[in-house]
Amino acid sequence: MREQLANIRQEALKAIRSANAAAALDQVRVQYLGKKGELTAVLKQMGKLPAEERPVIGQMANEVREALTNAIAEQSKALAETALNLKLAAETVDVTIPGQRTALGHKHPLSIVIDEITDIFTGMGFQVAEGPEIELAEYNFTKLNTEEGHPGREWTDTFYISAGGDDPKNDAVLLRSQTSPMQVRVMEQQKPPIRIIAPGRVFRKDEADATHSPMFHQIEGLVVDKGITMADLKGTLNEVIRALYGPDSKTRFRPHHFPFTEPSCEVDVQCVECGGKGCSVCKGEGWIEILGAGMVHPKVLEGCGIDTEVYSGWAFGMGVERLAMRRFGIKDLRLIFENDVRFLEQF
C-alpha cells in the first residue's frame, strides 16, 4: 500500500502541474481526491491492514492528501495569475496611439431656424404654445372662420383620419393643416393679454418637389390685448425680420385674404441677392414672400368668448422650411427631410 500511495502522489502531482486550465485542474482533483477518487479508494482499504501498520499508512495517506491539496491550490493560483495577465495584455491601451475622434451630433437646420425665431419672440415677451398634431376639424377650420365648402377642407387637400358624421358631436379628425388651431386653443383657456408663438409640424396633400412637401413646419404667432392695431403687427414683424436678415432688411406688406384674419396681408422681404432688382433666387421679382398675417377676425375672437369691443389682436403664420432654405441657401426642399448625413453635416 505504501508503494500504491507513492505512485498516486507521483502521478497526481504530475497531472496537477500539467493542468493548463481551471476545468482540467478540477478534473484532476476529482480523480484523486473525490469521493470515488484513487486516494479515497486506498483509504477505504485501511481496515484490512494489521493494527500496527495502520498509523504508519494513515500518516502517509494524510501526507499525500496534504501534498496534493497544496499542489492544487498553488496551480489554481498560478492559472488565475496567468489568466489575469493575458486579460490585461489584451486590454492594454497604448496611450501613444492617436485617439479616434468621436462624431458629435448637432442641430438640424430646421431646429436651428426654429430656435432662432423662438429666441427672438421670447425676447419680446412671447410664450411658446404647443398643441396636438392630430386635430379636430372644428379647431382646424370651423372655429377659424373657415366654413364648409372652403377648398382647404376638401379631402383632396387635407389628411382626414375620420369623417365624423351627421351628429355634430362626432367631429371629423385630421392631421392639422396649419398651426393656427393653437390660436383658438390658447384663447379658450387664457384670458387676454395673450402673446404666444406656436411652432410645429403640419400636413397637407402636396406632392413632394423642390419647394413642396406633404409634411412641413410652421410657426404661428398671436397677440390679443386692448388697443392692438395693424401698426403693432407691422412693427413687430419688421423687428423680427431685421433680427433674422439684418438691420438693413426691407419689407413689403401686400393685401391678401385669410378666413381667420381681417384685414389680411402677405409679407415679403426684399431679396438680399439682388437688392430688389430681380434674380434667379427671387425669380425675377425682387421680393420673397415669407409669411401671411392680419388682424384676428372678430368672429374668431367672439367664438372664444373674447369681447371684441374691448380687445383686438393680430396673428401671423410663417413656413419654417422656406426660412431655412433662404437662411442656408438650400435649393431643394427635399434635402431637408432625406436625412442624408453628407447634407446635414454641412450645418
CSV table of C-alpha atoms in Angstrom, one decimal:
chain,number,residue,atom,x,y,z
A,1,MET,CA,0.0,0.0,0.0
A,2,ARG,CA,3.0,2.3,0.6
A,3,GLU,CA,4.0,1.8,-3.0
A,4,GLN,CA,0.5,2.5,-4.2
A,5,LEU,CA,0.4,5.7,-2.2
A,6,ALA,CA,3.7,6.8,-3.6
A,7,ASN,CA,2.6,6.1,-7.1
A,8,ILE,CA,-0.6,8.1,-6.6
A,9,ARG,CA,1.4,11.0,-5.2
A,10,GLN,CA,3.8,11.0,-8.2
A,11,GLU,CA,1.1,10.7,-10.9
A,12,ALA,CA,-1.2,13.2,-9.2
A,13,LEU,CA,1.5,15.9,-8.8
A,14,LYS,CA,2.5,15.4,-12.5
A,15,ALA,CA,-1.2,15.7,-13.6
A,16,ILE,CA,-1.7,18.8,-11.4
A,17,ARG,CA,1.4,20.5,-12.9
A,18,SER,CA,0.2,19.7,-16.4
A,19,ALA,CA,-3.3,21.1,-15.9
A,20,ASN,CA,-3.4,24.3,-18.1
A,21,ALA,CA,-7.0,25.4,-17.2
A,22,ALA,CA,-9.2,25.6,-14.2
A,23,ALA,CA,-11.5,22.9,-15.6
A,24,ALA,CA,-8.7,20.4,-16.2
A,25,LEU,CA,-7.3,21.1,-12.7
A,26,ASP,CA,-10.7,20.4,-11.1
A,27,GLN,CA,-10.9,17.2,-13.1
A,28,VAL,CA,-7.6,16.0,-11.5
A,29,ARG,CA,-8.8,16.9,-8.1
A,30,VAL,CA,-11.9,14.8,-8.5
A,31,GLN,CA,-9.9,11.9,-10.0
A,32,TYR,CA,-7.6,11.7,-6.9
A,33,LEU,CA,-9.4,13.4,-4.0
A,34,GLY,CA,-13.0,13.0,-4.9
A,35,LYS,CA,-15.4,10.6,-3.1
A,36,LYS,CA,-14.6,8.0,-5.7
A,37,GLY,CA,-11.0,9.2,-6.2
A,38,GLU,CA,-8.0,6.9,-6.2
A,39,LEU,CA,-6.7,8.2,-2.8
A,40,THR,CA,-10.1,7.8,-1.3
A,41,ALA,CA,-10.2,4.2,-2.6
A,42,VAL,CA,-6.9,3.4,-0.9
A,43,LEU,CA,-8.1,4.9,2.4
A,44,LYS,CA,-11.1,2.7,2.3
A,45,GLN,CA,-8.8,-0.4,2.5
A,46,MET,CA,-7.2,0.7,5.8
A,47,GLY,CA,-9.5,-1.6,7.7
A,48,LYS,CA,-7.8,-4.7,6.1
A,49,LEU,CA,-4.3,-3.7,7.4
A,50,PRO,CA,-2.7,-5.1,10.6
A,51,ALA,CA,-3.2,-2.9,13.6
A,52,GLU,CA,0.4,-2.0,13.8
A,53,GLU,CA,0.6,-0.7,10.2
A,54,ARG,CA,-2.5,1.5,10.3
A,55,PRO,CA,-0.9,4.5,12.0
A,56,VAL,CA,2.0,4.5,9.5
A,57,ILE,CA,-0.1,4.1,6.4
A,58,GLY,CA,-2.6,6.6,7.7
A,59,GLN,CA,0.1,9.2,8.3
A,60,MET,CA,1.5,8.6,4.8
A,61,ALA,CA,-2.0,8.9,3.3
A,62,ASN,CA,-2.6,12.2,5.1
A,63,GLU,CA,0.8,13.5,3.8
A,64,VAL,CA,-0.2,12.5,0.3
A,65,ARG,CA,-3.6,14.3,0.6
A,66,GLU,CA,-2.0,17.4,2.0
A,67,ALA,CA,0.7,17.4,-0.8
A,68,LEU,CA,-2.0,17.1,-3.4
A,69,THR,CA,-4.2,19.8,-1.8
A,70,ASN,CA,-1.3,22.2,-1.6
A,71,ALA,CA,-0.3,21.5,-5.2
A,72,ILE,CA,-3.8,22.1,-6.4
A,73,ALA,CA,-4.1,25.4,-4.6
A,74,GLU,CA,-0.7,26.6,-6.0
A,75,GLN,CA,-1.6,25.5,-9.5
A,76,SER,CA,-5.0,27.2,-9.2
A,77,LYS,CA,-3.3,30.4,-8.1
A,78,ALA,CA,-0.8,30.2,-11.0
A,79,LEU,CA,-3.6,29.7,-13.5
A,80,ALA,CA,-5.6,32.6,-12.2
A,81,GLU,CA,-2.5,34.9,-12.4
A,82,THR,CA,-1.8,33.7,-16.0
A,83,ALA,CA,-5.5,34.4,-17.0
A,84,LEU,CA,-5.3,37.9,-15.4
A,85,ASN,CA,-2.0,38.7,-17.2
A,86,LEU,CA,-3.5,37.6,-20.5
A,87,LYS,CA,-6.6,39.7,-19.9
A,88,LEU,CA,-4.5,42.7,-19.0
A,89,ALA,CA,-2.3,42.2,-22.1
A,90,ALA,CA,-5.4,42.0,-24.3
A,91,GLU,CA,-6.9,45.1,-22.8
A,92,THR,CA,-3.8,47.2,-22.7
A,93,VAL,CA,-4.3,50.7,-24.1
A,94,ASP,CA,-1.3,52.3,-25.9
A,95,VAL,CA,-1.6,55.9,-24.9
A,96,THR,CA,0.8,56.9,-27.6
A,97,ILE,CA,-1.5,55.9,-30.3
A,98,PRO,CA,-3.7,58.8,-31.7
A,99,GLY,CA,-7.3,58.5,-30.4
A,100,GLN,CA,-10.3,58.1,-32.6
A,101,ARG,CA,-12.4,61.2,-32.9
A,102,THR,CA,-16.0,60.8,-31.7
A,103,ALA,CA,-18.5,62.1,-34.1
A,104,LEU,CA,-20.8,64.6,-32.3
A,105,GLY,CA,-24.3,65.3,-33.3
A,106,HIS,CA,-25.7,68.8,-33.9
A,107,LYS,CA,-28.9,70.6,-34.6
A,108,HIS,CA,-30.9,70.0,-37.8
A,109,PRO,CA,-31.2,73.1,-40.0
A,110,LEU,CA,-34.9,73.3,-39.2
A,111,SER,CA,-34.2,73.2,-35.5
A,112,ILE,CA,-31.6,76.0,-35.8
A,113,VAL,CA,-34.1,78.3,-37.5
A,114,ILE,CA,-37.0,77.4,-35.1
A,115,ASP,CA,-34.7,78.1,-32.1
A,116,GLU,CA,-33.5,81.4,-33.6
A,117,ILE,CA,-37.1,82.6,-34.2
A,118,THR,CA,-38.2,81.3,-30.8
A,119,ASP,CA,-35.3,83.3,-29.1
A,120,ILE,CA,-36.4,86.4,-31.0
A,121,PHE,CA,-40.0,86.2,-29.9
A,122,THR,CA,-39.4,85.1,-26.3
A,123,GLY,CA,-37.0,88.1,-26.0
A,124,MET,CA,-40.1,90.2,-26.9
A,125,GLY,CA,-42.2,88.7,-24.2
A,126,PHE,CA,-43.9,85.9,-26.2
A,127,GLN,CA,-44.6,82.4,-24.7
A,128,VAL,CA,-44.3,79.1,-26.7
A,129,ALA,CA,-47.5,77.1,-27.0
A,130,GLU,CA,-47.6,73.5,-28.3
A,131,GLY,CA,-50.7,71.5,-29.3
A,132,PRO,CA,-51.8,68.3,-31.0
A,133,GLU,CA,-50.8,67.3,-34.5
A,134,ILE,CA,-54.0,65.2,-34.7
A,135,GLU,CA,-56.7,67.8,-34.7
A,136,LEU,CA,-60.4,68.2,-34.9
A,137,ALA,CA,-61.9,69.9,-37.9
A,138,GLU,CA,-63.7,72.2,-35.5
A,139,TYR,CA,-60.4,73.7,-34.4
A,140,ASN,CA,-58.5,73.4,-37.7
A,141,PHE,CA,-61.3,75.0,-39.7
A,142,THR,CA,-64.7,75.9,-38.2
A,143,LYS,CA,-63.5,78.0,-35.2
A,144,LEU,CA,-61.1,79.8,-37.5
A,145,ASN,CA,-64.0,81.0,-39.6
A,146,THR,CA,-63.3,78.5,-42.4
A,147,GLU,CA,-66.7,77.2,-43.1
A,148,GLU,CA,-67.9,74.1,-45.1
A,149,GLY,CA,-67.1,74.5,-48.8
A,150,HIS,CA,-63.8,76.1,-48.4
A,151,PRO,CA,-61.2,74.4,-50.7
A,152,GLY,CA,-58.9,73.8,-47.7
A,153,ARG,CA,-61.5,71.5,-46.2
A,154,GLU,CA,-61.7,69.2,-49.2
A,155,TRP,CA,-60.5,65.6,-49.0
A,156,THR,CA,-58.1,66.3,-51.8
A,157,ASP,CA,-56.2,68.9,-49.7
A,158,THR,CA,-56.3,67.6,-46.1
A,159,PHE,CA,-55.3,64.2,-44.5
A,160,TYR,CA,-58.5,63.1,-42.8
A,161,ILE,CA,-58.4,60.3,-40.2
A,162,SER,CA,-62.1,60.0,-39.7
A,163,ALA,CA,-65.0,61.7,-41.4
A,164,GLY,CA,-67.1,62.5,-38.3
A,165,GLY,CA,-70.8,62.0,-39.0
A,166,ASP,CA,-74.3,63.6,-39.0
A,167,ASP,CA,-74.1,64.1,-35.3
A,168,PRO,CA,-72.3,67.4,-34.7
A,169,LYS,CA,-70.6,65.9,-31.6
A,170,ASN,CA,-68.8,63.4,-33.9
A,171,ASP,CA,-66.4,65.9,-35.4
A,172,ALA,CA,-64.0,65.0,-38.2
A,173,VAL,CA,-60.5,64.1,-37.1
A,174,LEU,CA,-57.5,65.1,-39.3
A,175,LEU,CA,-53.8,65.8,-39.4
A,176,ARG,CA,-53.7,69.6,-38.8
A,177,SER,CA,-53.0,71.5,-41.9
A,178,GLN,CA,-51.7,74.6,-40.0
A,179,THR,CA,-50.7,75.6,-36.5
A,180,SER,CA,-53.5,78.1,-36.4
A,181,PRO,CA,-55.7,75.9,-34.2
A,182,MET,CA,-53.4,76.9,-31.4
A,183,GLN,CA,-54.9,80.4,-31.7
A,184,VAL,CA,-58.3,79.1,-30.6
A,185,ARG,CA,-57.0,76.6,-28.0
A,186,VAL,CA,-55.0,79.3,-26.3
A,187,MET,CA,-57.8,81.9,-26.4
A,188,GLU,CA,-60.3,79.4,-25.0
A,189,GLN,CA,-58.0,78.6,-22.0
A,190,GLN,CA,-56.4,82.0,-21.4
A,191,LYS,CA,-57.8,85.5,-20.9
A,192,PRO,CA,-56.1,88.5,-22.7
A,193,PRO,CA,-53.4,89.8,-22.7
A,194,ILE,CA,-52.1,86.9,-24.9
A,195,ARG,CA,-48.7,86.8,-26.6
A,196,ILE,CA,-47.8,83.4,-28.0
A,197,ILE,CA,-46.0,81.6,-30.8
A,198,ALA,CA,-46.8,78.1,-31.8
A,199,PRO,CA,-44.2,76.1,-33.7
A,200,GLY,CA,-44.9,72.7,-35.0
A,201,ARG,CA,-45.4,70.2,-37.9
A,202,VAL,CA,-48.4,70.5,-40.3
A,203,PHE,CA,-49.6,68.2,-43.1
A,204,ARG,CA,-51.2,68.9,-46.5
A,205,LYS,CA,-51.7,66.8,-49.6
A,206,ASP,CA,-48.9,68.4,-51.6
A,207,GLU,CA,-46.7,66.4,-54.0
A,208,ALA,CA,-43.1,66.4,-52.9
A,209,ASP,CA,-40.9,68.5,-55.1
A,210,ALA,CA,-38.2,71.1,-54.8
A,211,THR,CA,-40.5,73.6,-53.0
A,212,HIS,CA,-43.3,71.4,-51.5
A,213,SER,CA,-43.7,68.6,-49.1
A,214,PRO,CA,-46.8,66.8,-47.6
A,215,MET,CA,-45.2,67.4,-44.1
A,216,PHE,CA,-43.6,70.7,-43.2
A,217,HIS,CA,-43.3,73.2,-40.3
A,218,GLN,CA,-45.0,76.4,-39.4
A,219,ILE,CA,-44.7,79.0,-36.6
A,220,GLU,CA,-47.9,80.7,-35.7
A,221,GLY,CA,-48.0,84.0,-33.7
A,222,LEU,CA,-50.8,85.5,-31.8
A,223,VAL,CA,-51.3,88.8,-29.8
A,224,VAL,CA,-54.6,89.7,-28.2
A,225,ASP,CA,-54.8,92.8,-26.0
A,226,LYS,CA,-56.5,96.2,-25.6
A,227,GLY,CA,-55.8,98.7,-28.4
A,228,ILE,CA,-53.9,96.3,-30.7
A,229,THR,CA,-53.7,97.6,-34.3
A,230,MET,CA,-52.2,96.8,-37.6
A,231,ALA,CA,-49.4,99.2,-36.7
A,232,ASP,CA,-48.4,96.8,-33.9
A,233,LEU,CA,-48.4,93.9,-36.3
A,234,LYS,CA,-46.1,95.7,-38.8
A,235,GLY,CA,-43.8,97.0,-36.2
A,236,THR,CA,-43.3,93.6,-34.6
A,237,LEU,CA,-42.8,91.7,-37.9
A,238,ASN,CA,-40.3,94.3,-39.1
A,239,GLU,CA,-38.3,93.9,-35.9
A,240,VAL,CA,-38.3,90.1,-36.3
A,241,ILE,CA,-37.3,90.3,-40.0
A,242,ARG,CA,-34.4,92.7,-39.1
A,243,ALA,CA,-33.3,90.3,-36.4
A,244,LEU,CA,-33.3,87.4,-38.9
A,245,TYR,CA,-31.9,89.0,-42.0
A,246,GLY,CA,-30.0,92.1,-40.8
A,247,PRO,CA,-30.8,95.7,-39.8
A,248,ASP,CA,-31.0,96.8,-43.5
A,249,SER,CA,-33.8,94.4,-44.4
A,250,LYS,CA,-36.7,95.9,-46.3
A,251,THR,CA,-40.3,94.5,-46.1
A,252,ARG,CA,-43.4,94.8,-48.2
A,253,PHE,CA,-47.0,94.3,-46.9
A,254,ARG,CA,-49.5,93.2,-49.6
A,255,PRO,CA,-53.3,92.9,-49.1
A,256,HIS,CA,-54.5,89.3,-49.1
A,257,HIS,CA,-57.3,87.2,-47.8
A,258,PHE,CA,-57.4,84.7,-45.0
A,259,PRO,CA,-60.6,83.5,-43.4
A,260,PHE,CA,-59.4,84.0,-39.9
A,261,THR,CA,-57.9,87.5,-40.2
A,262,GLU,CA,-59.5,90.8,-41.4
A,263,PRO,CA,-57.8,92.7,-42.8
A,264,SER,CA,-55.1,90.3,-44.1
A,265,CYS,CA,-51.8,90.7,-45.7
A,266,GLU,CA,-48.8,88.8,-47.0
A,267,VAL,CA,-45.3,90.0,-46.1
A,268,ASP,CA,-42.3,89.9,-48.4
A,269,VAL,CA,-38.7,90.7,-47.7
A,270,GLN,CA,-36.5,92.3,-50.3
A,271,CYS,CA,-34.1,89.8,-52.0
A,272,VAL,CA,-30.7,90.3,-50.5
A,273,GLU,CA,-29.1,88.7,-53.5
A,274,CYS,CA,-30.1,91.4,-56.0
A,275,GLY,CA,-31.3,94.2,-53.7
A,276,GLY,CA,-34.7,94.2,-55.3
A,277,LYS,CA,-33.6,94.2,-58.9
A,278,GLY,CA,-34.6,90.7,-59.7
A,279,CYS,CA,-32.6,87.5,-60.0
A,280,SER,CA,-32.9,83.7,-60.0
A,281,VAL,CA,-33.2,83.5,-56.2
A,282,CYS,CA,-36.3,85.7,-56.2
A,283,LYS,CA,-37.5,84.5,-59.6
A,284,GLY,CA,-37.0,88.0,-61.1
A,285,GLU,CA,-39.5,89.7,-58.7
A,286,GLY,CA,-37.0,91.3,-56.3
A,287,TRP,CA,-39.1,90.2,-53.3
A,288,ILE,CA,-39.5,86.9,-51.5
A,289,GLU,CA,-42.7,86.0,-49.7
A,290,ILE,CA,-42.1,84.8,-46.1
A,291,LEU,CA,-45.4,84.8,-44.2
A,292,GLY,CA,-49.1,85.7,-44.1
A,293,ALA,CA,-50.6,87.8,-41.4
A,294,GLY,CA,-53.5,90.1,-40.4
A,295,MET,CA,-55.8,91.3,-37.6
A,296,VAL,CA,-57.7,88.4,-35.9
A,297,HIS,CA,-61.2,88.2,-37.4
A,298,PRO,CA,-63.9,89.3,-34.9
A,299,LYS,CA,-65.8,86.0,-35.4
A,300,VAL,CA,-62.7,84.1,-34.2
A,301,LEU,CA,-62.4,86.3,-31.1
A,302,GLU,CA,-66.1,86.1,-30.3
A,303,GLY,CA,-66.1,82.3,-30.8
A,304,CYS,CA,-63.5,82.1,-28.0
A,305,GLY,CA,-65.6,84.3,-25.6
A,306,ILE,CA,-63.4,87.5,-26.1
A,307,ASP,CA,-65.2,90.8,-26.2
A,308,THR,CA,-64.3,92.5,-29.5
A,309,GLU,CA,-65.5,95.9,-28.1
A,310,VAL,CA,-62.6,95.7,-25.6
A,311,TYR,CA,-59.9,93.5,-27.2
A,312,SER,CA,-58.4,93.1,-30.7
A,313,GLY,CA,-55.4,91.1,-31.9
A,314,TRP,CA,-53.2,90.1,-34.8
A,315,ALA,CA,-51.8,86.8,-36.0
A,316,PHE,CA,-49.3,85.5,-38.5
A,317,GLY,CA,-48.1,82.2,-39.8
A,318,MET,CA,-44.7,81.5,-41.4
A,319,GLY,CA,-43.2,78.4,-43.1
A,320,VAL,CA,-40.0,77.3,-41.4
A,321,GLU,CA,-38.7,75.4,-44.4
A,322,ARG,CA,-38.9,78.5,-46.6
A,323,LEU,CA,-36.9,80.5,-44.0
A,324,ALA,CA,-34.4,77.6,-43.6
A,325,MET,CA,-33.9,77.4,-47.4
A,326,ARG,CA,-33.2,81.1,-47.5
A,327,ARG,CA,-31.1,81.1,-44.4
A,328,PHE,CA,-28.7,78.3,-45.6
A,329,GLY,CA,-29.0,78.7,-49.4
A,330,ILE,CA,-30.8,75.3,-49.8
A,331,LYS,CA,-32.2,74.9,-53.3
A,332,ASP,CA,-34.3,71.8,-52.9
A,333,LEU,CA,-36.7,71.3,-50.0
A,334,ARG,CA,-36.5,67.5,-50.2
A,335,LEU,CA,-32.9,67.6,-49.0
A,336,ILE,CA,-34.1,68.8,-45.6
A,337,PHE,CA,-36.1,65.6,-45.0
A,338,GLU,CA,-34.0,62.9,-46.7
A,339,ASN,CA,-31.6,62.5,-43.7
A,340,ASP,CA,-28.5,62.3,-45.8
A,341,VAL,CA,-25.6,62.7,-43.4
A,342,ARG,CA,-23.5,64.3,-46.2
A,343,PHE,CA,-26.0,67.1,-46.4
A,344,LEU,CA,-26.7,67.5,-42.7
A,345,GLU,CA,-23.0,67.6,-41.7
A,346,GLN,CA,-22.7,71.0,-43.5
A,347,PHE,CA,-24.7,72.7,-40.8
